[in-house]
């Protein structure tokens, strides 16, 4: 039986931390109906000073905001 009801596409995203072995920072997954359809990587700079915890946290926060902005723009375009 075929339904006459319109199907709804669900769009979402996930931002997850990346391990330092992969470069640290954040991984963005763009999801359509639960399936990954795109995304991006927001790594720490190659020569990051991990001894300065405040600067590192500021950098991580900035990278997270970049990933969130990318996700928000993608959602707004849907």
PDB file of N, CA and C in Angstrom:
ATOM      1  N   UNK A   1       0.844  -1.174   0.000  1.00  0.00           N
ATOM      2  CA  UNK A   1       0.000   0.000   0.000  1.00  0.00           C
ATOM      3  C   UNK A   1       0.890   1.238   0.000  1.00  0.00           C
ATOM      4  N   UNK A   2       0.575   2.192  -0.849  1.00  0.00           N
ATOM      5  CA  UNK A   2       1.328   3.435  -0.957  1.00  0.00           C
ATOM      6  C   UNK A   2       0.583   4.513  -0.189  1.00  0.00           C
ATOM      7  N   UNK A   3       1.304   5.197   0.659  1.00  0.00           N
ATOM      8  CA  UNK A   3       0.704   6.263   1.461  1.00  0.00           C
ATOM      9  C   UNK A   3       0.650   7.547   0.648  1.00  0.00           C
ATOM     10  N   UNK A   4      -0.463   8.283   0.786  1.00  0.00           N
ATOM     11  CA  UNK A   4      -0.600   9.577   0.130  1.00  0.00           C
ATOM     12  C   UNK A   4      -0.024  10.701   0.982  1.00  0.00           C
ATOM     13  N   UNK A   5       0.405  10.365   2.196  1.00  0.00           N
ATOM     14  CA  UNK A   5       0.963  11.378   3.075  1.00  0.00           C
ATOM     15  C   UNK A   5       2.351  11.774   2.583  1.00  0.00           C
ATOM     16  N   UNK A   6       2.643  13.081   2.609  1.00  0.00           N
ATOM     17  CA  UNK A   6       3.980  13.505   2.186  1.00  0.00           C
ATOM     18  C   UNK A   6       5.035  12.981   3.164  1.00  0.00           C
ATOM     19  N   UNK A   7       6.161  12.581   2.613  1.00  0.00           N
ATOM     20  CA  UNK A   7       7.243  12.123   3.477  1.00  0.00           C
ATOM     21  C   UNK A   7       8.036  13.332   3.954  1.00  0.00           C
ATOM     22  N   UNK A   8       8.488  13.270   5.169  1.00  0.00           N
ATOM     23  CA  UNK A   8       9.255  14.354   5.750  1.00  0.00           C
ATOM     24  C   UNK A   8      10.712  13.938   5.836  1.00  0.00           C
ATOM     25  N   UNK A   9      11.573  14.788   5.342  1.00  0.00           N
ATOM     26  CA  UNK A   9      12.999  14.542   5.443  1.00  0.00           C
ATOM     27  C   UNK A   9      13.503  15.228   6.701  1.00  0.00           C
ATOM     28  N   UNK A  10      14.234  14.484   7.514  1.00  0.00           N
ATOM     29  CA  UNK A  10      14.791  15.037   8.744  1.00  0.00           C
ATOM     30  C   UNK A  10      16.263  15.368   8.524  1.00  0.00           C
ATOM     31  N   UNK A  11      16.627  16.589   8.889  1.00  0.00           N
ATOM     32  CA  UNK A  11      18.006  17.043   8.777  1.00  0.00           C
ATOM     33  C   UNK A  11      18.545  17.296  10.177  1.00  0.00           C
ATOM     34  N   UNK A  12      19.786  16.904  10.386  1.00  0.00           N
ATOM     35  CA  UNK A  12      20.409  17.079  11.692  1.00  0.00           C
ATOM     36  C   UNK A  12      21.922  17.136  11.493  1.00  0.00           C
ATOM     37  N   UNK A  13      22.637  17.319  12.580  1.00  0.00           N
ATOM     38  CA  UNK A  13      24.093  17.306  12.529  1.00  0.00           C
ATOM     39  C   UNK A  13      24.635  16.781  13.850  1.00  0.00           C
ATOM     40  N   UNK A  14      25.883  16.364  13.816  1.00  0.00           N
ATOM     41  CA  UNK A  14      26.604  15.944  15.016  1.00  0.00           C
ATOM     42  C   UNK A  14      27.975  16.601  14.989  1.00  0.00           C
ATOM     43  N   UNK A  15      28.382  17.140  16.119  1.00  0.00           N
ATOM     44  CA  UNK A  15      29.734  17.665  16.275  1.00  0.00           C
ATOM     45  C   UNK A  15      30.377  16.861  17.395  1.00  0.00           C
ATOM     46  N   UNK A  16      31.433  16.140  17.053  1.00  0.00           N
ATOM     47  CA  UNK A  16      32.100  15.283  18.034  1.00  0.00           C
ATOM     48  C   UNK A  16      33.592  15.613  18.082  1.00  0.00           C
ATOM     49  N   UNK A  17      34.201  15.423  19.254  1.00  0.00           N
ATOM     50  CA  UNK A  17      35.639  15.694  19.357  1.00  0.00           C
ATOM     51  C   UNK A  17      36.458  14.666  18.588  1.00  0.00           C
ATOM     52  N   UNK A  18      37.585  15.124  18.056  1.00  0.00           N
ATOM     53  CA  UNK A  18      38.535  14.239  17.380  1.00  0.00           C
ATOM     54  C   UNK A  18      39.674  13.940  18.344  1.00  0.00           C
ATOM     55  N   UNK A  19      40.217  12.742  18.276  1.00  0.00           N
ATOM     56  CA  UNK A  19      41.352  12.399  19.125  1.00  0.00           C
ATOM     57  C   UNK A  19      42.581  13.193  18.692  1.00  0.00           C
ATOM     58  N   UNK A  20      43.504  13.386  19.622  1.00  0.00           N
ATOM     59  CA  UNK A  20      44.735  14.102  19.284  1.00  0.00           C
ATOM     60  C   UNK A  20      45.522  13.370  18.210  1.00  0.00           C
ATOM     61  N   UNK A  21      45.417  12.048  18.181  1.00  0.00           N
ATOM     62  CA  UNK A  21      46.102  11.271  17.156  1.00  0.00           C
ATOM     63  C   UNK A  21      45.636  11.603  15.744  1.00  0.00           C
ATOM     64  N   UNK A  22      44.412  12.096  15.634  1.00  0.00           N
ATOM     65  CA  UNK A  22      43.865  12.506  14.333  1.00  0.00           C
ATOM     66  C   UNK A  22      43.984  14.007  14.112  1.00  0.00           C
ATOM     67  N   UNK A  23      44.585  14.714  15.067  1.00  0.00           N
ATOM     68  CA  UNK A  23      44.762  16.153  14.910  1.00  0.00           C
ATOM     69  C   UNK A  23      43.931  16.986  15.864  1.00  0.00           C
ATOM     70  N   UNK A  24      43.158  16.341  16.718  1.00  0.00           N
ATOM     71  CA  UNK A  24      42.337  17.084  17.675  1.00  0.00           C
ATOM     72  C   UNK A  24      41.263  17.904  16.983  1.00  0.00           C
ATOM     73  N   UNK A  25      40.607  18.761  17.729  1.00  0.00           N
ATOM     74  CA  UNK A  25      39.559  19.606  17.170  1.00  0.00           C
ATOM     75  C   UNK A  25      38.218  18.894  17.146  1.00  0.00           C
ATOM     76  N   UNK A  26      37.464  19.110  16.069  1.00  0.00           N
ATOM     77  CA  UNK A  26      36.084  18.633  15.985  1.00  0.00           C
ATOM     78  C   UNK A  26      35.797  18.004  14.634  1.00  0.00           C
ATOM     79  N   UNK A  27      34.870  17.060  14.633  1.00  0.00           N
ATOM     80  CA  UNK A  27      34.382  16.410  13.422  1.00  0.00           C
ATOM     81  C   UNK A  27      32.897  16.736  13.282  1.00  0.00           C
ATOM     82  N   UNK A  28      32.504  17.224  12.125  1.00  0.00           N
ATOM     83  CA  UNK A  28      31.106  17.573  11.845  1.00  0.00           C
ATOM     84  C   UNK A  28      30.522  16.551  10.890  1.00  0.00           C
ATOM     85  N   UNK A  29      29.365  16.004  11.260  1.00  0.00           N
ATOM     86  CA  UNK A  29      28.618  15.101  10.378  1.00  0.00           C
ATOM     87  C   UNK A  29      27.275  15.748  10.072  1.00  0.00           C
ATOM     88  N   UNK A  30      26.951  15.888   8.796  1.00  0.00           N
ATOM     89  CA  UNK A  30      25.655  16.405   8.361  1.00  0.00           C
ATOM     90  C   UNK A  30      24.785  15.206   8.010  1.00  0.00           C
ATOM     91  N   UNK A  31      23.593  15.167   8.589  1.00  0.00           N
ATOM     92  CA  UNK A  31      22.743  13.980   8.491  1.00  0.00           C
ATOM     93  C   UNK A  31      21.412  14.281   7.807  1.00  0.00           C
ATOM     94  N   UNK A  32      21.018  13.373   6.929  1.00  0.00           N
ATOM     95  CA  UNK A  32      19.707  13.425   6.280  1.00  0.00           C
ATOM     96  C   UNK A  32      19.034  12.089   6.559  1.00  0.00           C
ATOM     97  N   UNK A  33      17.927  12.143   7.290  1.00  0.00           N
ATOM     98  CA  UNK A  33      17.224  10.922   7.708  1.00  0.00           C
ATOM     99  C   UNK A  33      18.173   9.935   8.398  1.00  0.00           C
ATOM    100  N   UNK A  34      19.074  10.471   9.205  1.00  0.00           N
ATOM    101  CA  UNK A  34      19.986   9.640   9.977  1.00  0.00           C
ATOM    102  C   UNK A  34      21.221   9.162   9.238  1.00  0.00           C
ATOM    103  N   UNK A  35      21.309   9.447   7.940  1.00  0.00           N
ATOM    104  CA  UNK A  35      22.451   9.019   7.131  1.00  0.00           C
ATOM    105  C   UNK A  35      23.383  10.206   6.897  1.00  0.00           C
ATOM    106  N   UNK A  36      24.677   9.973   7.014  1.00  0.00           N
ATOM    107  CA  UNK A  36      25.646  11.037   6.782  1.00  0.00           C
ATOM    108  C   UNK A  36      25.678  11.396   5.297  1.00  0.00           C
ATOM    109  N   UNK A  37      25.495  12.690   5.008  1.00  0.00           N
ATOM    110  CA  UNK A  37      25.501  13.167   3.627  1.00  0.00           C
ATOM    111  C   UNK A  37      26.577  14.224   3.390  1.00  0.00           C
ATOM    112  N   UNK A  38      27.337  14.518   4.413  1.00  0.00           N
ATOM    113  CA  UNK A  38      28.394  15.513   4.296  1.00  0.00           C
ATOM    114  C   UNK A  38      29.002  15.776   5.659  1.00  0.00           C
ATOM    115  N   UNK A  39      29.860  16.764   5.693  1.00  0.00           N
ATOM    116  CA  UNK A  39      30.470  17.113   6.963  1.00  0.00           C
ATOM    117  C   UNK A  39      31.788  17.817   6.760  1.00  0.00           C
ATOM    118  N   UNK A  40      32.561  17.848   7.816  1.00  0.00           N
ATOM    119  CA  UNK A  40      33.850  18.511   7.754  1.00  0.00           C
ATOM    120  C   UNK A  40      34.680  18.205   8.978  1.00  0.00           C
ATOM    121  N   UNK A  41      35.947  18.588   8.883  1.00  0.00           N
ATOM    122  CA  UNK A  41      36.894  18.398   9.971  1.00  0.00           C
ATOM    123  C   UNK A  41      37.427  19.771  10.348  1.00  0.00           C
ATOM    124  N   UNK A  42      37.473  20.031  11.633  1.00  0.00           N
ATOM    125  CA  UNK A  42      37.940  21.301  12.160  1.00  0.00           C
ATOM    126  C   UNK A  42      39.089  21.003  13.129  1.00  0.00           C
ATOM    127  N   UNK A  43      40.298  20.760  12.576  1.00  0.00           N
ATOM    128  CA  UNK A  43      41.428  20.307  13.394  1.00  0.00           C
ATOM    129  C   UNK A  43      42.148  21.459  14.093  1.00  0.00           C
ATOM    130  N   UNK A  44      42.893  21.092  15.123  1.00  0.00           N
ATOM    131  CA  UNK A  44      43.792  22.046  15.764  1.00  0.00           C
ATOM    132  C   UNK A  44      44.921  22.365  14.790  1.00  0.00           C
ATOM    133  N   UNK A  45      45.518  23.563  14.899  1.00  0.00           N
ATOM    134  CA  UNK A  45      46.678  23.861  14.055  1.00  0.00           C
ATOM    135  C   UNK A  45      47.792  22.840  14.301  1.00  0.00           C
ATOM    136  N   UNK A  46      48.611  22.643  13.299  1.00  0.00           N
ATOM    137  CA  UNK A  46      49.649  21.616  13.371  1.00  0.00           C
ATOM    138  C   UNK A  46      50.608  21.818  14.544  1.00  0.00           C
ATOM    139  N   UNK A  47      50.964  23.055  14.823  1.00  0.00           N
ATOM    140  CA  UNK A  47      51.924  23.333  15.901  1.00  0.00           C
ATOM    141  C   UNK A  47      51.222  24.069  17.038  1.00  0.00           C
ATOM    142  N   UNK A  48      50.344  23.381  17.707  1.00  0.00           N
ATOM    143  CA  UNK A  48      49.556  23.949  18.796  1.00  0.00           C
ATOM    144  C   UNK A  48      50.306  23.755  20.120  1.00  0.00           C
ATOM    145  N   UNK A  49      50.316  24.797  20.969  1.00  0.00           N
ATOM    146  CA  UNK A  49      50.965  24.713  22.281  1.00  0.00           C
ATOM    147  C   UNK A  49      49.956  24.186  23.295  1.00  0.00           C
ATOM    148  N   UNK A  50      50.083  22.911  23.633  1.00  0.00           N
ATOM    149  CA  UNK A  50      49.147  22.275  24.558  1.00  0.00           C
ATOM    150  C   UNK A  50      49.422  22.650  26.015  1.00  0.00           C
ATOM    151  N   UNK A  51      50.535  23.324  26.275  1.00  0.00           N
ATOM    152  CA  UNK A  51      50.863  23.709  27.654  1.00  0.00           C
ATOM    153  C   UNK A  51      50.028  24.894  28.125  1.00  0.00           C
ATOM    154  N   UNK A  52      49.584  25.730  27.192  1.00  0.00           N
ATOM    155  CA  UNK A  52      48.769  26.896  27.540  1.00  0.00           C
ATOM    156  C   UNK A  52      47.298  26.481  27.479  1.00  0.00           C
ATOM    157  N   UNK A  53      46.782  26.011  28.608  1.00  0.00           N
ATOM    158  CA  UNK A  53      45.423  25.452  28.640  1.00  0.00           C
ATOM    159  C   UNK A  53      44.354  26.475  28.266  1.00  0.00           C
ATOM    160  N   UNK A  54      44.525  27.715  28.699  1.00  0.00           N
ATOM    161  CA  UNK A  54      43.526  28.747  28.396  1.00  0.00           C
ATOM    162  C   UNK A  54      43.482  29.029  26.890  1.00  0.00           C
ATOM    163  N   UNK A  55      44.648  29.163  26.278  1.00  0.00           N
ATOM    164  CA  UNK A  55      44.705  29.406  24.831  1.00  0.00           C
ATOM    165  C   UNK A  55      44.160  28.208  24.060  1.00  0.00           C
ATOM    166  N   UNK A  56      44.471  27.007  24.536  1.00  0.00           N
ATOM    167  CA  UNK A  56      43.969  25.795  23.885  1.00  0.00           C
ATOM    168  C   UNK A  56      42.448  25.736  23.955  1.00  0.00           C
ATOM    169  N   UNK A  57      41.884  26.050  25.115  1.00  0.00           N
ATOM    170  CA  UNK A  57      40.426  26.028  25.259  1.00  0.00           C
ATOM    171  C   UNK A  57      39.768  27.083  24.374  1.00  0.00           C
ATOM    172  N   UNK A  58      40.389  28.264  24.292  1.00  0.00           N
ATOM    173  CA  UNK A  58      39.868  29.320  23.419  1.00  0.00           C
ATOM    174  C   UNK A  58      39.877  28.859  21.966  1.00  0.00           C
ATOM    175  N   UNK A  59      40.946  28.200  21.559  1.00  0.00           N
ATOM    176  CA  UNK A  59      41.053  27.685  20.195  1.00  0.00           C
ATOM    177  C   UNK A  59      40.012  26.605  19.933  1.00  0.00           C
ATOM    178  N   UNK A  60      39.846  25.674  20.877  1.00  0.00           N
ATOM    179  CA  UNK A  60      38.834  24.623  20.721  1.00  0.00           C
ATOM    180  C   UNK A  60      37.432  25.216  20.638  1.00  0.00           C
ATOM    181  N   UNK A  61      37.161  26.225  21.462  1.00  0.00           N
ATOM    182  CA  UNK A  61      35.853  26.889  21.420  1.00  0.00           C
ATOM    183  C   UNK A  61      35.620  27.544  20.063  1.00  0.00           C
ATOM    184  N   UNK A  62      36.649  28.185  19.527  1.00  0.00           N
ATOM    185  CA  UNK A  62      36.543  28.843  18.226  1.00  0.00           C
ATOM    186  C   UNK A  62      36.298  27.826  17.110  1.00  0.00           C
ATOM    187  N   UNK A  63      37.009  26.710  17.157  1.00  0.00           N
ATOM    188  CA  UNK A  63      36.811  25.660  16.154  1.00  0.00           C
ATOM    189  C   UNK A  63      35.410  25.064  16.250  1.00  0.00           C
ATOM    190  N   UNK A  64      34.910  24.907  17.477  1.00  0.00           N
ATOM    191  CA  UNK A  64      33.549  24.397  17.664  1.00  0.00           C
ATOM    192  C   UNK A  64      32.537  25.372  17.060  1.00  0.00           C
ATOM    193  N   UNK A  65      32.738  26.666  17.299  1.00  0.00           N
ATOM    194  CA  UNK A  65      31.837  27.676  16.735  1.00  0.00           C
ATOM    195  C   UNK A  65      31.869  27.647  15.210  1.00  0.00           C
ATOM    196  N   UNK A  66      33.042  27.406  14.619  1.00  0.00           N
ATOM    197  CA  UNK A  66      33.146  27.282  13.161  1.00  0.00           C
ATOM    198  C   UNK A  66      32.332  26.087  12.665  1.00  0.00           C
ATOM    199  N   UNK A  67      32.448  24.958  13.359  1.00  0.00           N
ATOM    200  CA  UNK A  67      31.690  23.762  12.978  1.00  0.00           C
ATOM    201  C   UNK A  67      30.195  24.009  13.128  1.00  0.00           C
ATOM    202  N   UNK A  68      29.809  24.668  14.212  1.00  0.00           N
ATOM    203  CA  UNK A  68      28.398  24.975  14.450  1.00  0.00           C
ATOM    204  C   UNK A  68      27.853  25.930  13.387  1.00  0.00           C
ATOM    205  N   UNK A  69      28.645  26.911  12.991  1.00  0.00           N
ATOM    206  CA  UNK A  69      28.220  27.843  11.941  1.00  0.00           C
ATOM    207  C   UNK A  69      28.013  27.106  10.621  1.00  0.00           C
ATOM    208  N   UNK A  70      28.908  26.186  10.304  1.00  0.00           N
ATOM    209  CA  UNK A  70      28.773  25.382   9.080  1.00  0.00           C
ATOM    210  C   UNK A  70      27.495  24.547   9.127  1.00  0.00           C
ATOM    211  N   UNK A  71      27.245  23.912  10.275  1.00  0.00           N
ATOM    212  CA  UNK A  71      26.038  23.090  10.434  1.00  0.00           C
ATOM    213  C   UNK A  71      24.780  23.947  10.342  1.00  0.00           C
ATOM    214  N   UNK A  72      24.800  25.102  10.971  1.00  0.00           N
ATOM    215  CA  UNK A  72      23.633  25.996  10.951  1.00  0.00           C
ATOM    216  C   UNK A  72      23.336  26.486   9.543  1.00  0.00           C
ATOM    217  N   UNK A  73      24.380  26.827   8.798  1.00  0.00           N
ATOM    218  CA  UNK A  73      24.190  27.271   7.413  1.00  0.00           C
ATOM    219  C   UNK A  73      23.611  26.146   6.567  1.00  0.00           C
ATOM    220  N   UNK A  74      24.090  24.927   6.786  1.00  0.00           N
ATOM    221  CA  UNK A  74      23.580  23.780   6.037  1.00  0.00           C
ATOM    222  C   UNK A  74      22.107  23.551   6.359  1.00  0.00           C
ATOM    223  N   UNK A  75      21.751  23.596   7.645  1.00  0.00           N
ATOM    224  CA  UNK A  75      20.346  23.407   8.032  1.00  0.00           C
ATOM    225  C   UNK A  75      19.460  24.499   7.439  1.00  0.00           C
ATOM    226  N   UNK A  76      19.943  25.732   7.454  1.00  0.00           N
ATOM    227  CA  UNK A  76      19.155  26.851   6.927  1.00  0.00           C
ATOM    228  C   UNK A  76      18.917  26.727   5.423  1.00  0.00           C
ATOM    229  N   UNK A  77      19.814  26.024   4.730  1.00  0.00           N
ATOM    230  CA  UNK A  77      19.666  25.877   3.277  1.00  0.00           C
ATOM    231  C   UNK A  77      18.713  24.744   2.894  1.00  0.00           C
ATOM    232  N   UNK A  78      18.234  24.018   3.875  1.00  0.00           N
ATOM    233  CA  UNK A  78      17.349  22.885   3.594  1.00  0.00           C
ATOM    234  C   UNK A  78      15.910  23.293   3.581  1.00  0.00           C
TER     235      UNK A  78
END
